[in-house]
XYZ file of C-alpha atoms in Angstrom:
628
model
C 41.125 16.739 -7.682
C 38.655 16.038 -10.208
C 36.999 19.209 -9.846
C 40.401 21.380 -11.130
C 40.334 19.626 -15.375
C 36.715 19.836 -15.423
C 37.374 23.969 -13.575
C 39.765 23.660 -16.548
C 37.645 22.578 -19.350
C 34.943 25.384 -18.217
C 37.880 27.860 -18.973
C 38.416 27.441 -22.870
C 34.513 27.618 -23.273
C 33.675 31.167 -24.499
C 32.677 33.522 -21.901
C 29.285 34.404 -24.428
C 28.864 30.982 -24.572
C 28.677 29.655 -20.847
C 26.647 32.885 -20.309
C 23.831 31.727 -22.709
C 24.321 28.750 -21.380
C 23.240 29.683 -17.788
C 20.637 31.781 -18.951
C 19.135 28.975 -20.887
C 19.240 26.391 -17.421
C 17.591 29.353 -15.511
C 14.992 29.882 -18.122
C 14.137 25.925 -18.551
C 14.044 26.002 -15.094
C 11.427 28.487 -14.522
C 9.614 27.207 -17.371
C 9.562 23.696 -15.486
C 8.461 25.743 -12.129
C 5.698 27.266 -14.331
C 4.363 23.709 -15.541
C 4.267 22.115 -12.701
C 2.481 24.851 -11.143
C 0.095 24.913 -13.605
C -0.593 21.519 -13.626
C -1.331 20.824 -9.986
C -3.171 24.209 -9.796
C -5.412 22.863 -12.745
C -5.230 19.409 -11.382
C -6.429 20.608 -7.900
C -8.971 22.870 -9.165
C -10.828 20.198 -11.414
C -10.853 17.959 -8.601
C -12.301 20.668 -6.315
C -15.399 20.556 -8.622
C -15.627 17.110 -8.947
C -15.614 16.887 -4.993
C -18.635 19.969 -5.459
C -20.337 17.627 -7.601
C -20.189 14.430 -5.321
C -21.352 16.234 -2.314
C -24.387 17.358 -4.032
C -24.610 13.690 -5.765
C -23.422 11.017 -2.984
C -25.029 8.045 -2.935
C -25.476 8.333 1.184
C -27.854 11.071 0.408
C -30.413 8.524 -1.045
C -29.468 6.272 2.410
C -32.863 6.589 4.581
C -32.813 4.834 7.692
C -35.586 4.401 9.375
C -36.057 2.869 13.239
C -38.545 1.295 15.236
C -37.703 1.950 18.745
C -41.156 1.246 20.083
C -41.920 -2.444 20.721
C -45.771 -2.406 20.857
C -45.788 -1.034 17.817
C -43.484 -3.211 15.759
C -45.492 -6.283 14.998
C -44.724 -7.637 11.791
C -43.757 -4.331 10.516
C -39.937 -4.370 11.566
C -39.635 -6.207 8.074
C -40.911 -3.431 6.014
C -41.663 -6.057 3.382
C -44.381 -4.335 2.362
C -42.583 -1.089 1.837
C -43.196 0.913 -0.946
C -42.598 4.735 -0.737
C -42.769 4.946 -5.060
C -45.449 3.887 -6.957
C -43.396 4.179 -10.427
C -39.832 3.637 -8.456
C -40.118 0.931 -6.144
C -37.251 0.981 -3.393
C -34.082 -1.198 -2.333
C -35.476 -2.010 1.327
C -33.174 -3.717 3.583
C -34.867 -4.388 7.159
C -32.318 -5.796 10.304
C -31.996 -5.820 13.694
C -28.894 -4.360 14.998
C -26.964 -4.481 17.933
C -24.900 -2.041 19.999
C -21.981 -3.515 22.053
C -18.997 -2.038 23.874
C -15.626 -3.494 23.226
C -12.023 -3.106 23.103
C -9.616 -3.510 20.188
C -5.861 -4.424 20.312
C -3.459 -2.073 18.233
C -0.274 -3.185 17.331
C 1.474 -1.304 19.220
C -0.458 -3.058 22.394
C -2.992 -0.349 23.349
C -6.584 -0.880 23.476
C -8.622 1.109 22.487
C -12.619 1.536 22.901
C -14.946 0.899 20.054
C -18.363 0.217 19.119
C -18.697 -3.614 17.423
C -22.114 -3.538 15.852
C -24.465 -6.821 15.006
C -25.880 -6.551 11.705
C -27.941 -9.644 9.781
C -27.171 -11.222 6.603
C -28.738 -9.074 4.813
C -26.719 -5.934 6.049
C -23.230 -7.729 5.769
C -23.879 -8.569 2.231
C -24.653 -4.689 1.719
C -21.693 -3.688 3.289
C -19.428 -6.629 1.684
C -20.701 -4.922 -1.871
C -19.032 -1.643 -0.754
C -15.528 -3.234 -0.117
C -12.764 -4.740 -2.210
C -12.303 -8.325 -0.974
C -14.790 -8.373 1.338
C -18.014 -10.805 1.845
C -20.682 -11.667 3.571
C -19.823 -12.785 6.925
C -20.043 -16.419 7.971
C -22.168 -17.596 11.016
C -20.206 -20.025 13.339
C -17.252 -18.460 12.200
C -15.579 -15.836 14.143
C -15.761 -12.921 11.226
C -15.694 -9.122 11.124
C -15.936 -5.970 8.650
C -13.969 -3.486 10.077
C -13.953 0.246 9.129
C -10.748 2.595 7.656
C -11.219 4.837 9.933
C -10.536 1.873 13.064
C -7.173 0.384 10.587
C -5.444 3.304 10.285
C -5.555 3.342 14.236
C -4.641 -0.202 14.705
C -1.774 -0.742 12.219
C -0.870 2.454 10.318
C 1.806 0.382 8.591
C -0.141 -1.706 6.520
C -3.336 -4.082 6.170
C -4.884 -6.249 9.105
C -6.063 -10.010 8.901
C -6.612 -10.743 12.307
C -7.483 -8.596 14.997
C -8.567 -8.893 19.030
C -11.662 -7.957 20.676
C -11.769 -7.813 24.321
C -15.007 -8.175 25.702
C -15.270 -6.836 29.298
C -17.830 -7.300 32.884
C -17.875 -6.588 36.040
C -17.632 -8.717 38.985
C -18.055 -7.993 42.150
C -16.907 -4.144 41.309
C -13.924 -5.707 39.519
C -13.186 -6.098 35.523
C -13.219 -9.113 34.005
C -12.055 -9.281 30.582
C -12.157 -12.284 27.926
C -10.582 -11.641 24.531
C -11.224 -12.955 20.925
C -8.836 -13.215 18.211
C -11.104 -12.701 14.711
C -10.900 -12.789 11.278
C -11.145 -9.332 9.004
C -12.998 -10.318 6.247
C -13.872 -7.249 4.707
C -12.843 -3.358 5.136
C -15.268 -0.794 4.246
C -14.893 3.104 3.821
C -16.607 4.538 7.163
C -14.946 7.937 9.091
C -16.085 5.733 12.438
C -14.152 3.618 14.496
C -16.560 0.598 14.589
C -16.471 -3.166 14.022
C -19.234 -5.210 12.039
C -19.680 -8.619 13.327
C -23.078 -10.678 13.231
C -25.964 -9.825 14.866
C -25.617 -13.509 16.887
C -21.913 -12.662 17.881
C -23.482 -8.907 19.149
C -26.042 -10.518 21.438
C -23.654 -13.352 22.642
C -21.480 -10.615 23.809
C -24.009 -8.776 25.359
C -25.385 -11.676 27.620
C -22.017 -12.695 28.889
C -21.979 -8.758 29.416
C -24.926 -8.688 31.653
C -24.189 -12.133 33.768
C -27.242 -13.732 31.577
C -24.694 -16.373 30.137
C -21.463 -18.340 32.064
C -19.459 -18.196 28.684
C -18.824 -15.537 26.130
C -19.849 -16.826 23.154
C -23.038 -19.483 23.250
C -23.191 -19.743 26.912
C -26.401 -20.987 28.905
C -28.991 -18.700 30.232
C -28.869 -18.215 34.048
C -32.367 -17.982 34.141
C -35.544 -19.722 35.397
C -37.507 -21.339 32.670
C -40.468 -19.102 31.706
C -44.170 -19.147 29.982
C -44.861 -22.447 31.933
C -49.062 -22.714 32.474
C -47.638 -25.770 34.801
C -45.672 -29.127 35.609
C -46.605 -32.399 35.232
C -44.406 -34.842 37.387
C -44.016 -38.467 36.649
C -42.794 -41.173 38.680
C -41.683 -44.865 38.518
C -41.645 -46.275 42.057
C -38.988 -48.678 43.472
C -41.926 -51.943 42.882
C -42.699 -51.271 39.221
C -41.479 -54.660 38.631
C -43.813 -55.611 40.525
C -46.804 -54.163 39.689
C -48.804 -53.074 36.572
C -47.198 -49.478 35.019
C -50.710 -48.071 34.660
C -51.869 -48.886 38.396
C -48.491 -47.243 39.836
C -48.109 -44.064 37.421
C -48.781 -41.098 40.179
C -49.501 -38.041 38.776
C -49.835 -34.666 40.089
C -50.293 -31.073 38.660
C -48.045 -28.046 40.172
C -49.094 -24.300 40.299
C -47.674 -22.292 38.019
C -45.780 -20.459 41.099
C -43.901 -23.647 41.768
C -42.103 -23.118 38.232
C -39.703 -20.992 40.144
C -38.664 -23.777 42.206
C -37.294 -25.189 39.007
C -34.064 -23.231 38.281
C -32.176 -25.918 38.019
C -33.773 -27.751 35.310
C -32.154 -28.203 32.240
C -33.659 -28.212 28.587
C -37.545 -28.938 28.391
C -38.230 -32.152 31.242
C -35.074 -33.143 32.286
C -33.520 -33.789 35.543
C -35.295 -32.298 38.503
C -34.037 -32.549 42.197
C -35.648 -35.407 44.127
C -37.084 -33.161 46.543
C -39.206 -31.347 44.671
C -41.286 -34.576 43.688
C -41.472 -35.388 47.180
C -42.387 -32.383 47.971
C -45.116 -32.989 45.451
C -46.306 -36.682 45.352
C -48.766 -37.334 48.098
C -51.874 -39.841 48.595
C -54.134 -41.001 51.137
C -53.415 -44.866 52.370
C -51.257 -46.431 54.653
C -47.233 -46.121 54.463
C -45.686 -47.941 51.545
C -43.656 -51.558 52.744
C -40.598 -51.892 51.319
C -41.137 -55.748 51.731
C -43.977 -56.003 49.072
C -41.692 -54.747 46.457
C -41.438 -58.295 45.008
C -45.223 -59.130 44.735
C -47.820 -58.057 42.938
C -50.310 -55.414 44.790
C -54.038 -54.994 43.936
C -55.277 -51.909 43.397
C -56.913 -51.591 46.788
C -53.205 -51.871 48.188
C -52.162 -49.346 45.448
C -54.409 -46.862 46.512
C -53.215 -46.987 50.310
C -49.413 -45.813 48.921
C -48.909 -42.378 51.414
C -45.220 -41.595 50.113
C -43.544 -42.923 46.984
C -39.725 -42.822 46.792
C -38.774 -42.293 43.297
C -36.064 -43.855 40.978
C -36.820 -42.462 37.791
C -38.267 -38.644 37.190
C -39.398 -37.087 34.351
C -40.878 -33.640 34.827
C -42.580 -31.895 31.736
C -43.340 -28.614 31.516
C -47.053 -27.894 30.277
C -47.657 -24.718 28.026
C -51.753 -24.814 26.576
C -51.584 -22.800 22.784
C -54.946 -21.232 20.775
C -54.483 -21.945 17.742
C -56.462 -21.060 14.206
C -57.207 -24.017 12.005
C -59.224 -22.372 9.360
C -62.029 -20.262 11.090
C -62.228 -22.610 14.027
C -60.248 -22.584 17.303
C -58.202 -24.830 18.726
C -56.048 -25.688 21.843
C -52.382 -28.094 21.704
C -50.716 -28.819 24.730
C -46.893 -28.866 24.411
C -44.949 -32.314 24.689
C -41.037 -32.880 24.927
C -40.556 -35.652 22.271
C -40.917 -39.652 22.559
C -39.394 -39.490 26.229
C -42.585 -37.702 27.463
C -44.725 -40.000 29.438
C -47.735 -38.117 29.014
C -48.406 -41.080 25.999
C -49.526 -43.070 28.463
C -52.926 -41.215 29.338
C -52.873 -39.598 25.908
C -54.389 -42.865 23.821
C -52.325 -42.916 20.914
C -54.449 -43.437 17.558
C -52.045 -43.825 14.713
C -47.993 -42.364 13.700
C -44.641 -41.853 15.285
C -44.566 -41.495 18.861
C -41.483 -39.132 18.551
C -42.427 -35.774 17.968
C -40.147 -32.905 17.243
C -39.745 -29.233 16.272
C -42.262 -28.321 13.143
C -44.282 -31.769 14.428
C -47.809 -31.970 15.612
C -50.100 -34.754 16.618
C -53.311 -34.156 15.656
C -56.523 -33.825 18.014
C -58.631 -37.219 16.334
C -62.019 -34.839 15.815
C -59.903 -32.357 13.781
C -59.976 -35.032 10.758
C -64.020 -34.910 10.843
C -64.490 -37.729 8.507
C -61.030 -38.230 7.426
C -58.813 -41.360 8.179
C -56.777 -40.493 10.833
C -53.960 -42.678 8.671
C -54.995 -40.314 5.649
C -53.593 -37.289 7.836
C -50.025 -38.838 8.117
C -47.924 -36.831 6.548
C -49.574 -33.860 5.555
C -48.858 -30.431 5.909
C -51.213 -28.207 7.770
C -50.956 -24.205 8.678
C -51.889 -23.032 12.248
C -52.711 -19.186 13.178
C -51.328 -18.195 16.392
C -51.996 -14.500 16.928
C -49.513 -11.745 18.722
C -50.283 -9.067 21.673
C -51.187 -6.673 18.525
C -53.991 -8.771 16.959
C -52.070 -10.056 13.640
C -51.604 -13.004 13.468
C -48.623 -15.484 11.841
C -49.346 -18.493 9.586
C -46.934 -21.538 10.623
C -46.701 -24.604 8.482
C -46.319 -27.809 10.797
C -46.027 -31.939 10.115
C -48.756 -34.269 11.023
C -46.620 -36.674 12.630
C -49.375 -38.916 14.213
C -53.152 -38.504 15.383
C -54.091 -38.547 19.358
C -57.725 -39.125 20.613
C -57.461 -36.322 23.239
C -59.153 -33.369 22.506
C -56.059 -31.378 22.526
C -53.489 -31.764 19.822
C -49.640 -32.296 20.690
C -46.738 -29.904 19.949
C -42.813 -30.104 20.700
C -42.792 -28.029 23.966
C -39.843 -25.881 22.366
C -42.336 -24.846 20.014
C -45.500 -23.889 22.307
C -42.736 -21.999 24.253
C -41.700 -19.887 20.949
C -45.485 -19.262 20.518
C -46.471 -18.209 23.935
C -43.389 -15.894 24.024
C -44.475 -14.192 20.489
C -48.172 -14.204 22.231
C -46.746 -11.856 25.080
C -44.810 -9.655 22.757
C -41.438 -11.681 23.694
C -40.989 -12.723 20.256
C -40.898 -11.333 16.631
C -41.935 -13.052 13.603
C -39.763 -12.034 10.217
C -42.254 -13.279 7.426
C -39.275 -12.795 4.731
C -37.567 -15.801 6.434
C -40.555 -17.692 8.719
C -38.939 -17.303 12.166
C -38.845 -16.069 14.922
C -36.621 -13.370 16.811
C -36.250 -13.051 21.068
C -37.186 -9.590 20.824
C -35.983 -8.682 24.796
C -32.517 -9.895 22.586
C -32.870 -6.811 20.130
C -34.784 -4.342 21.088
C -32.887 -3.391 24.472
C -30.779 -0.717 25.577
C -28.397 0.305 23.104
C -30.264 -1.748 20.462
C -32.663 -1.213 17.442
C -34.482 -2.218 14.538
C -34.449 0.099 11.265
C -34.303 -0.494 7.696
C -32.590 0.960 5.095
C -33.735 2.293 2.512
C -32.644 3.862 -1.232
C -34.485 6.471 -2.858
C -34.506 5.494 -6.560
C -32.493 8.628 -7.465
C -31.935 12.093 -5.824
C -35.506 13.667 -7.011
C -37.342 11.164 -4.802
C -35.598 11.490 -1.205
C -37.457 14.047 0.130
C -40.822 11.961 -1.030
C -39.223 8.868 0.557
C -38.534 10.697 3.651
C -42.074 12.063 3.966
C -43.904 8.683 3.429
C -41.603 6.973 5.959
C -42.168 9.792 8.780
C -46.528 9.397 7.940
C -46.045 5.696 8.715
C -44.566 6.981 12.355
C -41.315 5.602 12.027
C -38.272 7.582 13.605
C -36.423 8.642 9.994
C -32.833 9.390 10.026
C -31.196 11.007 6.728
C -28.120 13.078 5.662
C -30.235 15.640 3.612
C -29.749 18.597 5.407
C -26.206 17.932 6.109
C -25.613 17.494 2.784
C -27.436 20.405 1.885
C -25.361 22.289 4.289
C -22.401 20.018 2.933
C -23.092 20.932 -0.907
C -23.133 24.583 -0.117
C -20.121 25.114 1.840
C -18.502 23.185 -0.815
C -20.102 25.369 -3.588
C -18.391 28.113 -1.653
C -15.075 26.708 -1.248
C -14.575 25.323 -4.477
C -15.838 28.481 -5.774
C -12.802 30.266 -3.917
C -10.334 27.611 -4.896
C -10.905 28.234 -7.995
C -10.660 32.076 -8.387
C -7.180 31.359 -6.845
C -6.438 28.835 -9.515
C -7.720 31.195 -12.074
C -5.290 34.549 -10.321
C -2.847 31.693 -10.076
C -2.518 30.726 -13.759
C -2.806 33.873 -15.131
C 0.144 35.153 -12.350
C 2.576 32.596 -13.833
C 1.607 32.800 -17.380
C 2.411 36.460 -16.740
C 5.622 35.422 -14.895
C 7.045 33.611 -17.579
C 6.401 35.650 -20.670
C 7.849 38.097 -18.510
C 10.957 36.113 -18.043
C 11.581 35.967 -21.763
C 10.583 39.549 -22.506
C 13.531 40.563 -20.182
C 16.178 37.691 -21.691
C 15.109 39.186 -25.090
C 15.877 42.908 -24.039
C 19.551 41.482 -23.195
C 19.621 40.439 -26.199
C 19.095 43.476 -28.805
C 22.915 43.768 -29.084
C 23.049 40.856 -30.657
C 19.990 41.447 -32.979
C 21.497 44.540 -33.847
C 25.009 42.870 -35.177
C 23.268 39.880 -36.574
C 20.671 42.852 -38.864
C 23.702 44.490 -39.655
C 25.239 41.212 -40.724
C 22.566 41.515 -43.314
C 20.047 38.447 -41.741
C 16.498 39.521 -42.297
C 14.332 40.178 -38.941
C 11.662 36.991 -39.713
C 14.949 34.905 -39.805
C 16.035 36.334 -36.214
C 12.309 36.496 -34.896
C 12.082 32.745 -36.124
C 15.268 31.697 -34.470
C 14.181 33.322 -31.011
C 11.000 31.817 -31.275
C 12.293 28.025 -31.624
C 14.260 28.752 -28.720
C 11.836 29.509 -26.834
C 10.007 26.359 -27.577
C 12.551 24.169 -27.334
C 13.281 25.473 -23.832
C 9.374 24.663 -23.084
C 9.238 21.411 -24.695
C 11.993 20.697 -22.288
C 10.611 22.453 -19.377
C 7.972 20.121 -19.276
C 9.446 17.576 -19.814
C 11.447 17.967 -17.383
C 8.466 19.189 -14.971
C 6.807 16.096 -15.346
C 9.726 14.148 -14.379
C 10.089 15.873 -11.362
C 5.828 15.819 -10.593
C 6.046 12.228 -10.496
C 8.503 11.863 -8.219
C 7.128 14.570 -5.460
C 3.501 13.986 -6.131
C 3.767 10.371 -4.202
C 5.685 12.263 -1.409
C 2.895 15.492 -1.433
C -0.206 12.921 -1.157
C 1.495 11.341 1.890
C 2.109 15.016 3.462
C -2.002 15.859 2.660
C -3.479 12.892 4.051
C -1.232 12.498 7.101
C -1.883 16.382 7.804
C -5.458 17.010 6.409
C -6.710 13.127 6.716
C -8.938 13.230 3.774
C -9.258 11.013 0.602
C -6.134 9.648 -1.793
C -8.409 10.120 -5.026
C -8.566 14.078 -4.056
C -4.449 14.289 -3.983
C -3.080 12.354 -6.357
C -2.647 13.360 -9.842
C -3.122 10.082 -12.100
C -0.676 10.359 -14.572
C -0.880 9.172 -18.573
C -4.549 8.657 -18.193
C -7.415 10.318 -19.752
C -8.020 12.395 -16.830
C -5.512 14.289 -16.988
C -3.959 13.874 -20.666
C -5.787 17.225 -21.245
C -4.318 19.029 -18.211
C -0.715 18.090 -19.295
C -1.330 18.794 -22.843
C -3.303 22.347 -22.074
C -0.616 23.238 -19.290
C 2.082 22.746 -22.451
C 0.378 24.983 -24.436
C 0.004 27.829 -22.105
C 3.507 27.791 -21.047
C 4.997 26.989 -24.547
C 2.276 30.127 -25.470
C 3.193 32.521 -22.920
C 7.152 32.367 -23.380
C 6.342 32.696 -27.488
C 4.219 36.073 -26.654
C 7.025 37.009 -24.269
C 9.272 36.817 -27.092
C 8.078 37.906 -30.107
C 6.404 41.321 -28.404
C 10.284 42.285 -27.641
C 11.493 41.258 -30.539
C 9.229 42.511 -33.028
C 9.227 46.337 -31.180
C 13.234 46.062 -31.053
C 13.645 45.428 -34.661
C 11.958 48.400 -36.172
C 14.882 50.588 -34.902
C 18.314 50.927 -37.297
C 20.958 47.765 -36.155
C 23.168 51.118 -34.633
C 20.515 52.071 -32.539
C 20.119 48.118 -31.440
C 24.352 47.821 -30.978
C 23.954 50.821 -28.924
């Protein structure tokens, strides 16, 4: 019904007039066509370059990594603190240890899916944190990840991800057993990998609960024998100590270093001990001990007649001898558990605490030479204990207290450390002054490497030479990106010979447009000459036409490009899975303010060339021949 007054009001418009009027729509809108194709061919084919030009320039070209996957040869070297490749341009040289582990990842949808979680250090976190919008270096106690873009847009397509679950799985007895972890995303950082970035603590928690060396997933308890022991020293208090004198009824007794695997049980350094191993140990000539004489005092020729002692109190300590450097001389401690350790009692105690603990030492008494063993108290000393490879570490320890044995005293949990770095067990980072379990890092699946960055592009190949003279195992994207850079010299080469055919094609189409709207014209021209009105008054009226309908045309094709262009970048990176900033044009910025502006002029250009070139031949015949 509405459509019949409007069918109505169409009627009493001149025929001539809705004509031109349809004519004029058509031409705006192939005008509009024309812009917008000119704009996102020009838009497409600048960013084609600038993609040429970041292949050849990316900043992972200057990434070196370099690996150590031999453990005799690692020594102090894993920290690559001392690496310089460039005299003038010294490098960015990030060492880590890193850590391969196998887990699964919950989508939203409630899949799992298999990915790699990698342990990285500090250091490594922080570099990837840098890379990232709201991301940061990762926390340790905290249960923390980096994850990549690549692994999001597989878990939740929809949107971001705060939390996310990590199913850690075993086998037992040839069936799964799976334990999961709900984590926080800290960070996300631009990787084409499916992989997770945890710390390098989390990594090897994982991958002892893995491999049945821990009862719980993360910070569990070795299931392992205590190691590195040189042997045990048992102590006893029998059922009469009351009785007699402490010194007279301390037994004593020294167990092979064999017998350490007896021990499996023990917990910590010289704790709790089954009963039968001290009987099993604790033996002496004399007649059989009488319970009766528990209340009186025994002389020592009774004491020494004590076959079999049945024990109410144990302490067992395990015994680890170090060589140590003190200056140019050597040395020998003897490792102690703290002030529950018995072995005070036959070590005559000179001066200072009897508690001694981790970065502690008790002094040997001829150490001093003709200092005051109080004098010592206090002070800091360095001691050189020396790995499998001949260097040798510098560790800064406490004088806590000064012993007359020949031997000085060390917290056992540090003469363990030391004998483990002596048999190539441990690592020493001298950037940080501790020690790392190698067997912890350097296993299957896992490596050390550093990373390095060439000081610009003119000094990676240099970098890469010096690294593979020093024998390490040098990984680098140069020939891929060589390879890269080329292909992409090629392609945006082609791209833009069809942007080039392309621009020219619909500059061409639209002047052509207007050349034919002019030729259906000349009737016209002819009356209006014959009218009398000059031909620069009809060329200039044709021409303002035609610029009005380009103004408008682009105006009207910019509307139009940002609405679709949201809607196209969708369609790309859904179907071709590459980058936003390659398919989106940015509009009313400086990056493109010249593209609009250029694509106005060619099109406003084109249709004024395919007008006046009409025009101007048509008007140098008579108005007759023109009404003709």
């Amino acid at each position: 019904m509405m459509l019949k007054p409007l069918s109505n009001l169409l009627r009493t418009v001149p025929t001539k007039l809705r004509r031109q009027f349809v004519v004029s729509t058509i031409r705006v809108a192939i005008a509009a066509m024309t812009f917008m194709t000119m704009v996102l061919a020009a838009w497409y084919g600048y960013t084609t370059w600038l993609h040429r030009a970041r292949v050849i320039q990316s900043s992972d070209l200057r990434r070196v990594i370099a690996e150590v996957r031999d453990i005799n040869k690692m020594g102090d070297r894993w920290t690559f603190s001392s690496l310089q490749a460039l005299e003038k341009n010294p490098l960015v040289a990030l060492a880590y240890p890193r850590k391969l582990v196998q887990v699964q990842v919950q989508t939203a949808q409630g899949r799992s899916i298999d990915v790699s979680l990698e342990g990285v250090c500090g250091q490594e976190t922080s570099l990837l944190s840098n890379a990232l919008a709201g991301g940061r270096a990762l926390v340790p106690g905290n249960y923390e990840v980096i994850v990549t873009t690549q692994l999001v847009r597989k878990i939740n397509p929809a949107g971001p991800i705060r939390k996310i679950t990590i199913g850690v799985t075993r086998m037992v007895d040839e069936r799964p057993e799976q334990q999961r972890i709900e984590m926080d995303v800290v960070g996300i950082v631009e990787r084409n990998e499916e992989r997770v970035y945890a710390l390098l603590e989390t990594a090897i928690d994982m991958d002892r609960w893995q491999t049945h060396k821990a009862t719980s997933l993360l910070g569990g308890s070795e299931q392992q024998p205590l190691p590195v022991y040189d042997y045990v020293d048992a102590y006893v208090r029998p059922d009469f100590e009351s009785a007699v004198d402490r010194e007279n009824t301390l037994l004593r007794t020294k167990i092979c270093a064999e017998a350490s695997i007896s021990l499996p049980e023990a917990r910590g350094y010289g704790l709790s001990v089954p009963a039968t191993v001290m009987r099993y140990s604790l033996v002496n000539n004399g007649a059989a001990f009488d319970q009766d004489e528990a209340n009186n005092r025994l002389t020592d020729e009774r004491v020494s007649q004590i076959r079999r002692a049945q024990p109410t109190f144990m302490s067992v300590e395990p015994r680890i001898e170090i060589d140590f450097r003190l200056g140019q001389h050597e040395h020998k401690a003897l490792s102690a558990s703290g002030a529950a350790d018995l072995i005070w009692r036959e070590s005559p105690h000179t001066v200072g605490s009897r508690d001694i603990k981790p970065g502690q030492v008790v002094m040997a008494a001829h150490l001093l030479k003709s200092d005051l063993p109080r004098n010592a108290l206090g002070r800091e000393i360095k001691i050189g204990i020396t790995g499998p490879n001949g260097k040798g570490v510098s560790i800064p320890l406490q004088v806590v207290g000064v012993t007359e044995n020949r031997t000085s005293i060390v917290h056992t949990a540090d003469a363990a450390t030391w004998r483990r770095f002596q048999l190539g067990e441990m690592l020493f980072d001298q950037s940080s002054g501790r020690f790392t379990p190698a067997s912890k890092v350097y296993d299957d699946g896992g490596f050390i490497a550093a990373v390095c960055y060439a000081s610009s592009d003119e000094n990676i190949e240099p970098l890469i030479r010096q690294l593979e003279a020093q024998g390490y195992e040098v990984k680098h994207q140069l020939d891929e990106q060589r390879n890269l850079s080329r292909l992409a010299v090629a392609i945006s080469t082609l791209v833009l010979l069809f942007v080039g055919t392309s621009l020219v094609q619909v500059a061409f189409t639209s002047g052509a447009v207007s050349w034919m709207d002019v030729r259906s014209r000349l009737k016209e021209a002819g009356i209006m000459m014959a009218y009398g009105v000059s031909k620069s008054h009809i060329i200039a009226t044709y021409l303002f036409e035609v610029t009005l309908i380009g103004m408008v045309a682009s105006v009207v094709g910019t509307v139009v490009l940002a609405i679709v262009t949201p809607w196209l970048k969708q369609l790309l990176l859904q179907t071709l899975g590459l980058t936003n900033e390659f398919y989106i044009v940015p509009f009313f910025s400086s990056q493109t303010s010249w593209i609009f502006v250029s694509t106005l002029l060619i099109v406003i250009t084109s249709n004024l060339v395919g007008t006046w070139l009409p025009t101007w031949l048509a008007l140098r015949k008579r108005p007759v021949e023109l009404m003709r």
